[in-house]
CSV table of C-alpha atoms in Angstrom, one decimal:
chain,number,residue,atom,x,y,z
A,1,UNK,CA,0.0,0.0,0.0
A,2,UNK,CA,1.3,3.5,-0.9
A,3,UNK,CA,0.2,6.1,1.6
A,4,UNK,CA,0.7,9.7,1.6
A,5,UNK,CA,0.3,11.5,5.6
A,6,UNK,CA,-0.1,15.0,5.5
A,7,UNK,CA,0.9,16.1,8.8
A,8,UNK,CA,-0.4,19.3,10.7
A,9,UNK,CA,3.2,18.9,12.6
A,10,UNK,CA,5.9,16.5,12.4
A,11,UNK,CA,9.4,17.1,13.4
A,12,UNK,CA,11.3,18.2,14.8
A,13,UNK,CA,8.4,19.2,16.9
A,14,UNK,CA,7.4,17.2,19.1
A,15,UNK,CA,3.5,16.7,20.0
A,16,UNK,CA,0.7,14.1,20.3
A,17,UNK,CA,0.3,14.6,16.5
A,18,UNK,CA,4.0,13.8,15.5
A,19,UNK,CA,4.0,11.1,17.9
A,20,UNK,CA,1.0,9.5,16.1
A,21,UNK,CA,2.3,10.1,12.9
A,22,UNK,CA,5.7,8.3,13.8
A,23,UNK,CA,4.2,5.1,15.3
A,24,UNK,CA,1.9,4.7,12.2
A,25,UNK,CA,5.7,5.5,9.8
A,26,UNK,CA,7.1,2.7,11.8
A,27,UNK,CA,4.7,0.3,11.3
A,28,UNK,CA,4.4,0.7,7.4
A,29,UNK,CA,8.3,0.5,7.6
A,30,UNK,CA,7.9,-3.3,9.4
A,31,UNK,CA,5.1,-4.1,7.1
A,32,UNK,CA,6.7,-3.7,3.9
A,33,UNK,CA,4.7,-0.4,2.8
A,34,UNK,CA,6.1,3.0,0.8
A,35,UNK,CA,4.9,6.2,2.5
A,36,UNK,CA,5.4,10.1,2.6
A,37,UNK,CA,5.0,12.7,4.5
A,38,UNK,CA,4.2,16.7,3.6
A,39,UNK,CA,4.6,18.8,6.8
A,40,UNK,CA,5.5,22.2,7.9
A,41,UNK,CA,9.1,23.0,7.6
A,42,UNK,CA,11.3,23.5,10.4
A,43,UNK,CA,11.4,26.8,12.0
A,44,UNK,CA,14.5,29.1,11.9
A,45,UNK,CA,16.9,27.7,15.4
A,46,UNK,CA,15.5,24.3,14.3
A,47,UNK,CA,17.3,21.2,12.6
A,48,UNK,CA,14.9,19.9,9.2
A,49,UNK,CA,14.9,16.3,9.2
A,50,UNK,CA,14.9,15.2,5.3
A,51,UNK,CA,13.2,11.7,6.1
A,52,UNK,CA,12.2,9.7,8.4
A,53,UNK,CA,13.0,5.6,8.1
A,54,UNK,CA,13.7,6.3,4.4
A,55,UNK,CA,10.0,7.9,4.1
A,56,UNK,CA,10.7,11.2,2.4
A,57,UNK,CA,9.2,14.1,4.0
A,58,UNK,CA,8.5,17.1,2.0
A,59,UNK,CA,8.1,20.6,2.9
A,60,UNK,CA,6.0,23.3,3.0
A,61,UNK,CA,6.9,27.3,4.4
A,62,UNK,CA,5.6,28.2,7.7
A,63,UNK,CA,4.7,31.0,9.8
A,64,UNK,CA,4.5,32.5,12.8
A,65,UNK,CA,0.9,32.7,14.7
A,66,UNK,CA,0.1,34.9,17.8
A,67,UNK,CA,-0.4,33.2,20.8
A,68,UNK,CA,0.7,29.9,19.8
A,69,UNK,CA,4.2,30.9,17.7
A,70,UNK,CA,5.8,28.0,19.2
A,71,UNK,CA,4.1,25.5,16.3
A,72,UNK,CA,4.6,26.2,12.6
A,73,UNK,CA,2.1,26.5,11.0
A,74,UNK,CA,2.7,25.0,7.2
A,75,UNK,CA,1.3,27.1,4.2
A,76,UNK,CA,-1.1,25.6,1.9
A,77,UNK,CA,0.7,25.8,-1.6
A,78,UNK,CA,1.1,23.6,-5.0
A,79,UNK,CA,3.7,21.2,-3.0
A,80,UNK,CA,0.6,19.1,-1.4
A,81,UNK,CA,-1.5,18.9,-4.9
A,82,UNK,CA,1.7,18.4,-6.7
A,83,UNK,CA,2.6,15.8,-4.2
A,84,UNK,CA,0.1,13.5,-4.0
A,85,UNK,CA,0.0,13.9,-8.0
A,86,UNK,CA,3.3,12.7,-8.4
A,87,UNK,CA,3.3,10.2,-5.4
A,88,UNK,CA,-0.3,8.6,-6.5
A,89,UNK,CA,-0.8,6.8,-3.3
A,90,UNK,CA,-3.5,4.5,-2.4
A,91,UNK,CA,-5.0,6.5,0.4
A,92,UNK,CA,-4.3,10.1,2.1
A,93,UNK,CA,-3.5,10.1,5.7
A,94,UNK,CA,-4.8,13.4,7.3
A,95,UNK,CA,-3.2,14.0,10.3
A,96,UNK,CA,-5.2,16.4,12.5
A,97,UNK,CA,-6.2,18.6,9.5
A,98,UNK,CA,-7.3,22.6,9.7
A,99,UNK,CA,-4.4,24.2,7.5
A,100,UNK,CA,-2.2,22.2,5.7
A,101,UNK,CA,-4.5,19.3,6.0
A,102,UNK,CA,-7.1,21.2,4.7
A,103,UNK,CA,-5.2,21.6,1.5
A,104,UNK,CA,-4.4,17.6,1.7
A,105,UNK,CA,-8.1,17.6,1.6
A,106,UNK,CA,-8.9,19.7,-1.3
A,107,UNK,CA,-5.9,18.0,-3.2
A,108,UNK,CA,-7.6,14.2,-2.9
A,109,UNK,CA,-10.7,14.9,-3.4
A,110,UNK,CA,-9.5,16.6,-7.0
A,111,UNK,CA,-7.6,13.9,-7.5
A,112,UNK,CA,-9.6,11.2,-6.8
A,113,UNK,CA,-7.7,9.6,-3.5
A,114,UNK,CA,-8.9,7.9,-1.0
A,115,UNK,CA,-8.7,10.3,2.3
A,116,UNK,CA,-8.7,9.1,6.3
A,117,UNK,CA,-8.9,12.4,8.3
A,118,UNK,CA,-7.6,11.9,12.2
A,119,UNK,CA,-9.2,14.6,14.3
A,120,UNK,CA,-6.5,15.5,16.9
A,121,UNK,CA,-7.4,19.2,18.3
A,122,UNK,CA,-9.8,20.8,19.3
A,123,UNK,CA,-9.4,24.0,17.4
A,124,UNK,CA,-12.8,25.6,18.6
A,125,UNK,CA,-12.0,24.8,22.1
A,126,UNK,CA,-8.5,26.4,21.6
A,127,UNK,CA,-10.3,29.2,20.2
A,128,UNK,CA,-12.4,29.7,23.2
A,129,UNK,CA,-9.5,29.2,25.8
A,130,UNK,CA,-7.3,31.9,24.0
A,131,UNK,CA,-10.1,34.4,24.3
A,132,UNK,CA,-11.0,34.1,20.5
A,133,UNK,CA,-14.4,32.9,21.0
A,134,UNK,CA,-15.9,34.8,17.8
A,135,UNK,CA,-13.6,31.9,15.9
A,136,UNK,CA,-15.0,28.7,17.9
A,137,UNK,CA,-18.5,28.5,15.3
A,138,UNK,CA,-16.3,29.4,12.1
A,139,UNK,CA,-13.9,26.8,13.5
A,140,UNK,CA,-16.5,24.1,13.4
A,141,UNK,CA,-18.1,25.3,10.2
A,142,UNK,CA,-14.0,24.7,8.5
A,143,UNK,CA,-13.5,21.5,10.4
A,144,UNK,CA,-17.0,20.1,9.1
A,145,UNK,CA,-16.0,21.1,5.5
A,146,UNK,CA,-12.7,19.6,5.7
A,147,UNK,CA,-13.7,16.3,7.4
A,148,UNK,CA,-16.4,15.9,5.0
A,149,UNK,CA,-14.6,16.0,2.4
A,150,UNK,CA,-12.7,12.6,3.3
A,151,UNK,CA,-14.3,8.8,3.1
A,152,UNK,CA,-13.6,8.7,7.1
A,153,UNK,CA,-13.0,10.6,10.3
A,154,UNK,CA,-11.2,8.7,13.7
A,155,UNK,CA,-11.6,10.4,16.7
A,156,UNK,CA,-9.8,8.8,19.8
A,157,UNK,CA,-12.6,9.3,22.2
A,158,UNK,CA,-16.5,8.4,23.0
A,159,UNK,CA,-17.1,12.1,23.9
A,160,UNK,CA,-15.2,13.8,20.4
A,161,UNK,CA,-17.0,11.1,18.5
A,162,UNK,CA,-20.4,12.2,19.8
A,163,UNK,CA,-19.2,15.8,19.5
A,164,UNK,CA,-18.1,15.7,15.7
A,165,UNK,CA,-21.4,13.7,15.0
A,166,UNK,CA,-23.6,16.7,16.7
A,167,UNK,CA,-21.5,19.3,14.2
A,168,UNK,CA,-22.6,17.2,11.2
A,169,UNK,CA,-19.3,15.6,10.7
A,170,UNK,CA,-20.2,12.3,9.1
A,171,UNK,CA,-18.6,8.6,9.0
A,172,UNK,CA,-17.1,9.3,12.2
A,173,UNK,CA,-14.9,6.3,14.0
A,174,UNK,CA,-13.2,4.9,16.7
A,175,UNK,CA,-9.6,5.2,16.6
A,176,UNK,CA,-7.8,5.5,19.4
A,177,UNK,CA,-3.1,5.4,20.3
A,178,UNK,CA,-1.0,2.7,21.1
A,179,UNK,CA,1.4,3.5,24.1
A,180,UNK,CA,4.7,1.8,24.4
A,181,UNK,CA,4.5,-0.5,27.6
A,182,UNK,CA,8.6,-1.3,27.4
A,183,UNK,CA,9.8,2.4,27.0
A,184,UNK,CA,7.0,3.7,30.2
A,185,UNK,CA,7.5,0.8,32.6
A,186,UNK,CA,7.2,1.3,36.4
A,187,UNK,CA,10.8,-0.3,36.7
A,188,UNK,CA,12.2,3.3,35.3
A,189,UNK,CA,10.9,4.3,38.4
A,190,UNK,CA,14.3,6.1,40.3
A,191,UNK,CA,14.7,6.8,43.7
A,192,UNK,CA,18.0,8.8,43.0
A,193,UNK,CA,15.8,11.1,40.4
A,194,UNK,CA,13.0,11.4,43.6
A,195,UNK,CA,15.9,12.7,45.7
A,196,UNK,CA,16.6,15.2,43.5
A,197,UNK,CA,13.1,16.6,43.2
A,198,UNK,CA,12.7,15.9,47.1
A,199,UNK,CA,15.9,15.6,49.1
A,200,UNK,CA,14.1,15.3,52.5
A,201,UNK,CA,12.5,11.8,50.9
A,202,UNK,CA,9.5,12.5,52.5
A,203,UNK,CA,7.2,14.4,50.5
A,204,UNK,CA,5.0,12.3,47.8
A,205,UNK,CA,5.4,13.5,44.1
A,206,UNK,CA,2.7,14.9,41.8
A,207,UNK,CA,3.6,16.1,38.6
A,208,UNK,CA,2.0,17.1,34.9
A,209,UNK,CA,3.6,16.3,31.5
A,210,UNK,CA,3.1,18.2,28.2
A,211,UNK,CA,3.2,21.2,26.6
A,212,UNK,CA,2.9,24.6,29.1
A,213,UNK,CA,0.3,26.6,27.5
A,214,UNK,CA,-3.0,27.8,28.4
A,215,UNK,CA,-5.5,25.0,27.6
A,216,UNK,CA,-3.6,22.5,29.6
A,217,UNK,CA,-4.8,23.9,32.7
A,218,UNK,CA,-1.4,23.7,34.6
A,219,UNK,CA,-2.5,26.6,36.7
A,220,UNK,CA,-5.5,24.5,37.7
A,221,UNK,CA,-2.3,22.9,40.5
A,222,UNK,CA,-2.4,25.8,42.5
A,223,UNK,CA,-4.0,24.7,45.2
A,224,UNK,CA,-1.1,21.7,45.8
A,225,UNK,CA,1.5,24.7,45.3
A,226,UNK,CA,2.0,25.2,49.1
A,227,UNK,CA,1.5,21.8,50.8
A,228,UNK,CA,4.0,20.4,53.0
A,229,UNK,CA,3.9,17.0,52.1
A,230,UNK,CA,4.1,17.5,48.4
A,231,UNK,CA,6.4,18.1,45.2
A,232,UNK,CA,5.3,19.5,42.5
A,233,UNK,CA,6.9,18.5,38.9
A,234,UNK,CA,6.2,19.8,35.9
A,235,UNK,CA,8.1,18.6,32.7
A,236,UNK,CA,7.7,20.4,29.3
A,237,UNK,CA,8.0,23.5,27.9
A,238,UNK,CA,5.7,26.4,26.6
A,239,UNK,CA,4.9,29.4,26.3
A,240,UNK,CA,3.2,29.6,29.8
A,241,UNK,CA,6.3,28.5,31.4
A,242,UNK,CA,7.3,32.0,32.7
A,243,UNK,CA,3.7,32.6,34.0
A,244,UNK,CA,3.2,29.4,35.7
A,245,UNK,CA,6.8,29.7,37.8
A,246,UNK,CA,5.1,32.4,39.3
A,247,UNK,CA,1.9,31.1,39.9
A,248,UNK,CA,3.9,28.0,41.1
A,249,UNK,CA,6.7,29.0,43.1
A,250,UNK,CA,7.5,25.5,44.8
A,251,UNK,CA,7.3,23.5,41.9
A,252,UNK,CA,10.3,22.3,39.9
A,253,UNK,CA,10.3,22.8,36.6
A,254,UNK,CA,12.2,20.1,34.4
A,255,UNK,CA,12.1,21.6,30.7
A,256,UNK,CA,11.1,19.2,28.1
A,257,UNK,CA,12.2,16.0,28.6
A,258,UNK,CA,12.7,12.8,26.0
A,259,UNK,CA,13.9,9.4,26.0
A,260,UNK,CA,14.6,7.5,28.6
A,261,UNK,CA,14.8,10.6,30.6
A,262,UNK,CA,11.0,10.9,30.2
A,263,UNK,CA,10.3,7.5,31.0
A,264,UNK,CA,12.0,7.7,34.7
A,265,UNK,CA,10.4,10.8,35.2
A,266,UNK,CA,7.0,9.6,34.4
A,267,UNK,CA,7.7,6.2,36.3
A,268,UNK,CA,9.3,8.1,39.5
A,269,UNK,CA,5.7,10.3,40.1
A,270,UNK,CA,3.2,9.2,42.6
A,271,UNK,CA,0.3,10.9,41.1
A,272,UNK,CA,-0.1,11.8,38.0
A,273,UNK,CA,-3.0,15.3,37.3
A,274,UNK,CA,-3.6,16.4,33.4
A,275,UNK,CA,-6.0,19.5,34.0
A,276,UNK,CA,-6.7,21.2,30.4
A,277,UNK,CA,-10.3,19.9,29.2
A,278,UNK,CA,-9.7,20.4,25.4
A,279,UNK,CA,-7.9,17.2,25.2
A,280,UNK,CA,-9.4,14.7,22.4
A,281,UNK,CA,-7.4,11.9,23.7
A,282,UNK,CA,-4.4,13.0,25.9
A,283,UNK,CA,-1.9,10.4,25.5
A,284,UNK,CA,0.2,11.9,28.5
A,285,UNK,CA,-2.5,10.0,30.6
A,286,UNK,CA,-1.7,6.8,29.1
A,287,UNK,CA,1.9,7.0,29.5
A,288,UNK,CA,1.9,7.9,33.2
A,289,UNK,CA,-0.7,4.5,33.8
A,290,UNK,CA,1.6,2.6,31.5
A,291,UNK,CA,4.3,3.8,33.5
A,292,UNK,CA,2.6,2.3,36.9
A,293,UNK,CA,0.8,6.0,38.1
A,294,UNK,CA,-2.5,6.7,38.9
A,295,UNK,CA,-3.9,9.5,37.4
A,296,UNK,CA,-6.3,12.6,37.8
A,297,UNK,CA,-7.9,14.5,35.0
A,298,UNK,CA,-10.8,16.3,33.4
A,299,UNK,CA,-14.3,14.8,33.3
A,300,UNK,CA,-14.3,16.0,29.5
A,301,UNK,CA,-12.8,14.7,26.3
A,302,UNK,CA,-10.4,11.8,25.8
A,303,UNK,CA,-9.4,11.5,30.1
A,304,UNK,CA,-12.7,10.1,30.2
A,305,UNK,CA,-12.5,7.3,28.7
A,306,UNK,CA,-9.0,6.6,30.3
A,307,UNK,CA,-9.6,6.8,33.7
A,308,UNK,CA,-11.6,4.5,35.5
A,309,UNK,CA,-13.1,6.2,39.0
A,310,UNK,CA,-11.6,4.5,41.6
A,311,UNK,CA,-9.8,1.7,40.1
A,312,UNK,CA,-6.7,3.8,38.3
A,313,UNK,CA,-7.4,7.2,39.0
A,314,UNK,CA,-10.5,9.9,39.4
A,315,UNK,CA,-12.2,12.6,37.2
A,316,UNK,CA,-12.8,15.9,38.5
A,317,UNK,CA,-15.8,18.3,37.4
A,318,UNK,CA,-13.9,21.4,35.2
A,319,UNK,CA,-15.7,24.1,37.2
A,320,UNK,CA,-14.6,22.8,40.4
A,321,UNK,CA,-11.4,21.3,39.1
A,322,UNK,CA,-8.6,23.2,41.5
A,323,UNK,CA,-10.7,23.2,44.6
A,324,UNK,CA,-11.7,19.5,44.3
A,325,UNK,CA,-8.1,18.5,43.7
A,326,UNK,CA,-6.7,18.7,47.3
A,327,UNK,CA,-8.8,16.0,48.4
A,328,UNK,CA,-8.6,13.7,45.3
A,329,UNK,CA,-4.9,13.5,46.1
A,330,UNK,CA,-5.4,12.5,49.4
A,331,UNK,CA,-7.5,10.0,48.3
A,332,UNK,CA,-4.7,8.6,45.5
A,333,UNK,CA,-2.5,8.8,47.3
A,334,UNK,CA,-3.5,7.2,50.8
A,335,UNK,CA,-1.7,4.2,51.5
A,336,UNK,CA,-4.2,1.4,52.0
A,337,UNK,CA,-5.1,1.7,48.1
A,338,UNK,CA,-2.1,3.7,46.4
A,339,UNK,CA,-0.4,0.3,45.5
A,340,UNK,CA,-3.6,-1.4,44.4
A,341,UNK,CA,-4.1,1.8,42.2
A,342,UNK,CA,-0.9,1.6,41.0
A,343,UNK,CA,-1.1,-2.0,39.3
A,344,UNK,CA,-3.9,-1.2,38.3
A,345,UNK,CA,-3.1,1.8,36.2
A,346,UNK,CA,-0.1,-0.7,34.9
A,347,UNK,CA,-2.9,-3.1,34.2
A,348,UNK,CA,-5.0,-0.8,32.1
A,349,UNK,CA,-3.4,-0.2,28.8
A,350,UNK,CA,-1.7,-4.1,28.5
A,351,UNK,CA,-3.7,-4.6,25.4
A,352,UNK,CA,-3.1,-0.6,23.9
A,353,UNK,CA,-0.1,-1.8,21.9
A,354,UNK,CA,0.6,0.6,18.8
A,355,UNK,CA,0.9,-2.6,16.6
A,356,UNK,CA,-2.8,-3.7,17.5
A,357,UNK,CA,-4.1,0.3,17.0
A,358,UNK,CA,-1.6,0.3,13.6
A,359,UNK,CA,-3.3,-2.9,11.9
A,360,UNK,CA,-6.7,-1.6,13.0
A,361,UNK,CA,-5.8,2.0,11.1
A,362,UNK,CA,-4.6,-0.2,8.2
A,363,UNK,CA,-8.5,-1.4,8.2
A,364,UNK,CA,-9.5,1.6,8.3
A,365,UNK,CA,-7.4,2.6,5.0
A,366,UNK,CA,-8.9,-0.4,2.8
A,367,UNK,CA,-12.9,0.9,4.2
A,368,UNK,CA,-12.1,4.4,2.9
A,369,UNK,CA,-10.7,2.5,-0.2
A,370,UNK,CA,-13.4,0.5,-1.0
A,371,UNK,CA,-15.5,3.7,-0.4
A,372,UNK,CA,-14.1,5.9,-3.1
A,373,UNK,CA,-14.4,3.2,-5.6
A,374,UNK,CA,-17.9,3.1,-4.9
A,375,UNK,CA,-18.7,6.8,-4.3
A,376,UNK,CA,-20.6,9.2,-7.1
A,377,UNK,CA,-17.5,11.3,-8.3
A,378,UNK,CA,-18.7,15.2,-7.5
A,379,UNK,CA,-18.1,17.9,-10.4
A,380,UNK,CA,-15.6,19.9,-9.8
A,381,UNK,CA,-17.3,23.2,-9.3
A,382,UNK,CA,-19.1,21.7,-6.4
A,383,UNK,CA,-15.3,20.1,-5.1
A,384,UNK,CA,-13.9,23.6,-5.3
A,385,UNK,CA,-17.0,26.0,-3.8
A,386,UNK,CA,-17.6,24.2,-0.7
A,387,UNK,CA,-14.5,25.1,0.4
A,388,UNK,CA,-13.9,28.2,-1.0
A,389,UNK,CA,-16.9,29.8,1.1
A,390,UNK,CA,-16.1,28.0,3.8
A,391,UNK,CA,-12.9,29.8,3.7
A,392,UNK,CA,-14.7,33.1,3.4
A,393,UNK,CA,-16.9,32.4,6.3
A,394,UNK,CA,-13.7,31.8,8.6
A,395,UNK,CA,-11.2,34.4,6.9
A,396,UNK,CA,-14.4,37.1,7.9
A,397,UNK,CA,-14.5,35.8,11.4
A,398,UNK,CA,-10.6,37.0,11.6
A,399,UNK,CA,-10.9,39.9,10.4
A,400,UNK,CA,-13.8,40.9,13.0
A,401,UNK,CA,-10.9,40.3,15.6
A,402,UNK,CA,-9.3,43.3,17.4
A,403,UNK,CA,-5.6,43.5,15.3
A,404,UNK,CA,-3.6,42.1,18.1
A,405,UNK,CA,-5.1,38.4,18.2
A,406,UNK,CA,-4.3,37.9,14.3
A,407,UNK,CA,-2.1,39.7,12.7
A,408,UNK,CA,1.2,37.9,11.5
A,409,UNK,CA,4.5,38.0,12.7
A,410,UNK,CA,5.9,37.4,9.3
A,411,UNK,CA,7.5,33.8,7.9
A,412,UNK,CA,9.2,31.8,10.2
């Protein structure tokens, strides 16, 4: 099978959306299949990778966005059409489409490809979060267009199913990420690493992994800033790092972290809190449980479907997130249940290998196949317009904005 994966990102950032996109690379690689990839280029103090496993990757120019200039953004331009023209693959991959992907979706359908769109963010939350709330029902008008435009949609989640289904996405599906049980094993677990974060050795150890930006809900730890009996970690970087060091003053703050250096710092927590609610799957969760840590997060979005109440963590109401989480700690973390809860978050993702979600996305790529073939063809004029106003109806939405949220910082 020849598959083309237009990536949203790639690398050499690193994100749930690359991270995705390199499992699924590495499992076409074992199983004997040609693939490339068209992402954003790399931005200005970063390293462009020219392939990945032999895959070819080809770029596109990015720029700079307000309020989230830490991600390219790739610019739609003839590279994707020409692409997947020249490539002729036997399906489109999609990876979290809303820019480039969009474009990945124009392209197929004007070429006749198969396409599998992965819905990875949740743009009109985003939109909301960073005070852009005018963009949120432009958002889902774009994302409806673009996903609608492709044979399938996979959503990781019960709750972003339901939610694409009530904005008129169609031939929504279940798709959710492997997680690598060897590399986030409790055995990384390091007491040397714990004396570093706690040299008295007797505080227990609650930390937060990912990116440091608004929507993850960092801040939302306050209210463990100033107990006694606890550390604070929080590993990653962002652009809310600066802000959150204040709000956070006796918490340590790692940077981001990779590698086997991730692993022991995942596998060396006690307790494990992702606060943001716009997460479709959060994949951080399933790394801390595969790394033997019970877990905390929002009732909303992918956490809920990853944590079990009780048995390998708890779910907190979003509106009552910070004050509840004082007392869902104690709870974790009391010792007549903390090492029950601990094999038990171990326990919970034995079966989520990436090879078992890999072959299932493989199915998915012959359905979306075996649709095209069977699909009317549309005329082209229809192809084209659809988007075109869609585009119209969002670019408007922008430009209602005051001048500070959206205007560009020039190419990256």
């Amino acid at each position: 099978m020849r598959v083309a994966i237009v990536a949203e990102s790639f690398l050499p950032n690193v994100n749930g959306v690359t991270n995705s996109v390199l499992r699924v690379l590495e499992h076409l690689r074992e199983e004997g299949h040609e693939a490339i990839v068209i992402a954003p280029g790399a931005r200005d103090h970063q390293e462009e990778v020219p392939d990945y496993l032999g895959f070819p990757i080809v770029r596109v120019p990015t720029v700079k966005v307000p309020l989230i200039d830490s991600l390219p953004i790739g610019v739609p331009n003839a590279t994707v059409y020409d692409t997947l023209s020249s490539f002729e693959p036997d399906v489109v991959h999609l990876a979290s489409p809303f820019v480039l992907g969009a474009s990945g979706a124009f392209a197929s359908q004007q070429l006749d490809l198969p396409a599998v769109a992965l819905y990875q963010a949740d743009v009109a939350g985003f939109a909301t979060k960073y005070h852009l709330a005018p963009l949120a029902a432009a958002a889902w008008d774009w994302t409806r267009t673009i996903h609608n435009l492709c044979q399938l949609t996979l959503a990781p989640s019960s709750l972003t199913i339901a939610e694409l289904e009530d904005h008129g996405i169609n031939n929504v599906h279940h798709w959710g990420r492997g997680v690598d049980a060897e590399r986030f094993h409790p055995s990384k677990r390091s007491e040397t690493l714990r004396r570093t974060w706690d040299p008295t050795g007797t505080k227990k150890v609650v930390g937060f992994v990912g990116r440091l930006a608004p929507e993850k809900g960092v801040h939302r730890l306050v209210s463990l800033a100033h107990r006694p009996d606890i550390q604070l970690v929080i590993v990653g970087d962002g652009p809310s790092m600066s802000d959150l060091q204040a709000e956070l003053p006796t918490a340590i703050f790692t940077g981001a972290l990779g590698g086997e250096d991730l692993a022991r710092a995942y596998a060396s927590l006690d307790l494990f809190v992702h606060a943001g609610e716009f997460e479709t799957f959060c994949q951080a969760i399933q790394e801390a449980q595969a790394s033997g840590v019970p877990t905390i997060g929002p009732r909303a979005g992918g956490p809920v479907d990853l944590i079990e109440e009780g048995v390998n963590g708890l779910l907190l109401n979003v509106s009552t997130f910070s004050a509840d989480l004082p007392s869902a700690v104690d709870y974790l973390l009391d010792d007549c249940r903390h090492d029950t809860l601990r094999a038990n978050a171990r326990a919970s993702i034995e079966n989520k290998t990436w090879r078992a979600l890999c072959e299932q996305l493989l199915g998915y790529y012959d359905q979306a196949i075996v649709a095209a073939s069977t699909a009317p063809r549309s005329l082209l004029s229809r192809a084209v317009a659809l988007p075109v106003r869609a585009a119209r109806n969002f670019n408007a939405k922008v430009r209602e904005l005051p001048r500070r949220h959206h205007r560009g910082e020039g190419v990256a």
